Amino acid sequence: MTPQAIKVACSNCNLRELCMPMGLSGTDMGKLDELVTTRRRIPRGSPLFSSGDRFNALYAIRTGFFKTCVTTEDGRDQVTGFQMAGEIMGLDGIVGDRHTCDAVALEDAEVCELPYGRIEDLSREVPALQSHVHKIMSREIVREHGVMLLLGSMRAEERLSAFLLNLVQRLHTRGFSQSELVLRMTREEIGSYLGLKLETVSRTFSKFADDGIVEVKHRHVRILDIEALRNIVHAPACR
Amino acid sequence: MTPQAIKVACSNCNLRELCMPMGLSGTDMGKLDELVTTRRRIPRGSPLFSSGDRFNALYAIRTGFFKTCVTTEDGRDQVTGFQMAGEIMGLDGIVGDRHTCDAVALEDAEVCELPYGRIEDLSREVPALQSHVHKIMSREIVREHGVMLLLGSMRAEERLSAFLLNLVQRLHTRGFSQSELVLRMTREEIGSYLGLKLETVSRTFSKFADDGIVEVKHRHVRILDIEALRNIVHAPACR
DNA sequence: CGACACCTTGAAGAGGTTCAAGAAATGTGG
DNA sequence: CCACATTTCTTGAACCTCTTCAAGGTGTCG
């Protein structure tokens, strides 16, 4: 397992998804090292990029936690996602040469900057990278379909259940507990993401706690009955 | 039984500007003609592809009108978009090798089949195509952000206004009237897309008609006061 | 032309929002 | 390290928007 030791370390790295497509030759792997130029530290509360910023790179999260949100001139605001280690941000900027949403660190974070020009160049040389980039974008499209389903057809309890299950599942993938999590975002941000008011989020947490499904202490959540959450989301439709 | 092998050439297609990159050399344009292998006719009500189908091509709409929708086991259903001539469908299938949504023709339609393998191969040779594919996917991501904003933060009248404005704008781009349109979808499908019940859609249409903003005769809509629709969407936020 | 899908409208009800107040955490400066 | 200011969270009560249920009307297609 000695040579794999490095690989194992990489598999914990945020860049794994982009840098480690399956079945790479050593040569190709070497080429991918050119992808990352800089790492950037983003203190909590600061934007990595903002709507209107010129687009020139994608970002892979190494550590930390982000939200992305779109804002309109008339003051409407929508959190479009929460991103954690290993996930890619900035895809929105490709189409128009400018970012169309804000990415804000919800805790101190570190990201790898992947200049877009290099991604394009390299993915012409390395088909596995090309394929990987496509998959990342497709995955984001499919994820957003899921959010549309949530926003378009679920009620408050279902939305919050789906949200918690999704978060804890992604955290579990990264080696964290399956039943305990610390929310990095406020009730208002959760509400914005779920299309609910912060009071409704708070009330729904309280209801889940009353029902013995979760234990909630501000931002610390312990899931006591994950099956109950699943049942709430996948409730046999009324009719 | 063989799908008639019409000689299809993007270089001659009048939708070229909608689905193909601009400013190509003659050589590159010639290469792109290899992209489209077949055209397929899809009768109204039939699926072009369904969730679970193996993914192997993207589809460019030549004529007709589609909806895409995701469905869950528990019978939930969400229309994720309506697509018209020049738009690309099937991006959801890239990530998992299978489609994750249904694409259904809402009127008799014709699509160009773009085998995904060829897209990958060709976009390694033709950077303009590579860039174009990325932009198409990014555009879809940005579009979905807009839908999330709509579903997460707008009320019924705002949603329907935004929907009508979006439709009429896209139709106008394709040479249709700026003020008149024929809805190809039912109230229920509109409702699913907008996260509303069909009755609410119907009522909101009636309200707009009462207010002299539109004229609605079943699926025929005439916009009488487009500014009013814009004001409804971009209303100075209540607080 | 008749059956069926689609649309409209009304009335009652539910779920979520709004407004308001207070409590708990977090951050700041002395 | 503590007091204070600020942000965040919780909870209650009234209200409102949208949904649900129901019935009847309209258009469309075989």
Coordinates of C-alpha atoms in Angstrom, one line a residue, chain A residues 26-143:
Chain A
G26 CA 1.1 8.5 -15.2
T27 CA 1.8 10.9 -18.1
D28 CA -1.7 12.2 -18.1
M29 CA -1.6 12.6 -14.3
G30 CA 1.5 14.6 -14.6
K31 CA -0.2 16.9 -17.1
L32 CA -3.0 17.5 -14.6
D33 CA -0.6 19.0 -12.2
E34 CA -0.5 22.0 -14.4
L35 CA -4.1 22.6 -13.8
V36 CA -3.9 24.2 -10.3
T37 CA -2.0 27.4 -10.3
T38 CA -2.9 28.9 -7.0
R39 CA -4.6 28.2 -3.7
R40 CA -6.6 30.9 -2.1
R41 CA -7.8 31.3 1.4
I42 CA -11.2 32.8 1.9
P43 CA -12.1 34.0 5.4
R44 CA -15.5 33.3 6.7
G45 CA -18.1 35.8 5.3
S46 CA -16.0 36.8 2.3
P47 CA -16.9 36.2 -1.3
L48 CA -14.8 34.0 -3.5
F49 CA -16.4 35.6 -6.4
S50 CA -19.4 37.8 -6.9
S51 CA -22.0 38.3 -9.6
G52 CA -20.6 40.4 -12.3
D53 CA -17.0 39.5 -11.7
R54 CA -15.1 38.5 -14.8
F55 CA -15.0 34.7 -15.1
N56 CA -11.6 33.1 -15.6
A57 CA -11.4 30.1 -13.4
L58 CA -13.3 27.3 -11.7
Y59 CA -12.6 26.6 -8.0
A60 CA -12.3 23.3 -6.2
I61 CA -12.9 23.5 -2.5
R62 CA -10.1 22.1 -0.4
T63 CA -11.5 23.0 3.0
G64 CA -14.4 25.0 4.2
F65 CA -18.0 25.5 3.3
F66 CA -19.7 27.8 0.8
K67 CA -23.0 29.0 -0.3
T68 CA -23.8 30.3 -3.7
C69 CA -26.7 32.7 -4.3
V70 CA -28.3 34.7 -7.0
T71 CA -29.6 38.2 -6.4
T72 CA -31.8 40.4 -8.5
E73 CA -31.8 44.2 -8.7
D74 CA -35.1 44.3 -6.9
G75 CA -33.6 42.7 -3.9
R76 CA -34.7 39.2 -4.3
D77 CA -32.3 36.6 -3.2
Q78 CA -32.0 32.9 -3.6
V79 CA -29.4 30.5 -2.2
T80 CA -28.8 28.1 -5.0
G81 CA -26.6 25.7 -3.2
F82 CA -24.2 24.8 -0.3
Q83 CA -20.8 23.5 -1.3
M84 CA -18.3 21.5 0.6
A85 CA -14.8 20.0 0.2
G86 CA -14.3 18.4 -3.2
E87 CA -17.0 20.3 -5.0
I88 CA -16.5 22.6 -7.9
M89 CA -17.8 26.2 -8.1
G90 CA -18.0 28.7 -10.9
L91 CA -19.7 26.8 -13.7
D92 CA -22.2 29.6 -14.0
G93 CA -19.6 31.9 -15.3
I94 CA -18.7 29.9 -18.4
V95 CA -21.6 31.0 -20.6
G96 CA -21.3 34.7 -20.3
D97 CA -17.7 35.4 -19.4
R98 CA -19.0 36.8 -16.1
H99 CA -20.2 35.2 -12.9
T100 CA -23.9 35.3 -12.3
C101 CA -24.0 34.4 -8.7
D102 CA -22.0 35.0 -5.5
A103 CA -20.0 32.4 -3.8
V104 CA -19.5 33.2 -0.1
A105 CA -17.4 31.3 2.4
L106 CA -19.5 30.2 5.4
E107 CA -16.4 29.2 7.3
D108 CA -12.7 29.9 6.7
A109 CA -12.0 28.1 3.5
E110 CA -9.3 27.2 1.1
V111 CA -9.8 26.7 -2.6
C112 CA -7.7 25.6 -5.6
E113 CA -8.0 27.9 -8.6
L114 CA -8.3 26.1 -11.9
P115 CA -7.8 28.6 -14.8
Y116 CA -10.5 27.9 -17.3
G117 CA -8.3 28.2 -20.3
R118 CA -6.1 25.5 -19.0
I119 CA -9.0 23.2 -18.4
E120 CA -10.1 23.7 -22.0
D121 CA -6.6 23.1 -23.3
L122 CA -5.9 20.1 -21.2
S123 CA -9.2 18.4 -21.7
R124 CA -8.5 18.5 -25.5
E125 CA -5.4 16.4 -24.7
V126 CA -6.7 14.2 -22.0
P127 CA -10.1 12.7 -22.9
A128 CA -10.6 11.5 -19.3
L129 CA -10.4 15.1 -18.1
Q130 CA -12.8 16.2 -20.8
S131 CA -15.3 13.6 -19.9
H132 CA -14.9 14.5 -16.2
V133 CA -15.6 18.1 -16.8
H134 CA -18.7 17.2 -18.7
K135 CA -19.9 15.0 -15.9
I136 CA -19.4 17.6 -13.3
M137 CA -21.5 20.0 -15.3
S138 CA -24.1 17.4 -15.9
R139 CA -24.2 16.5 -12.3
E140 CA -24.9 20.1 -11.4
I141 CA -27.8 20.1 -13.8
V142 CA -29.2 17.0 -12.3
R143 CA -28.7 18.3 -8.8

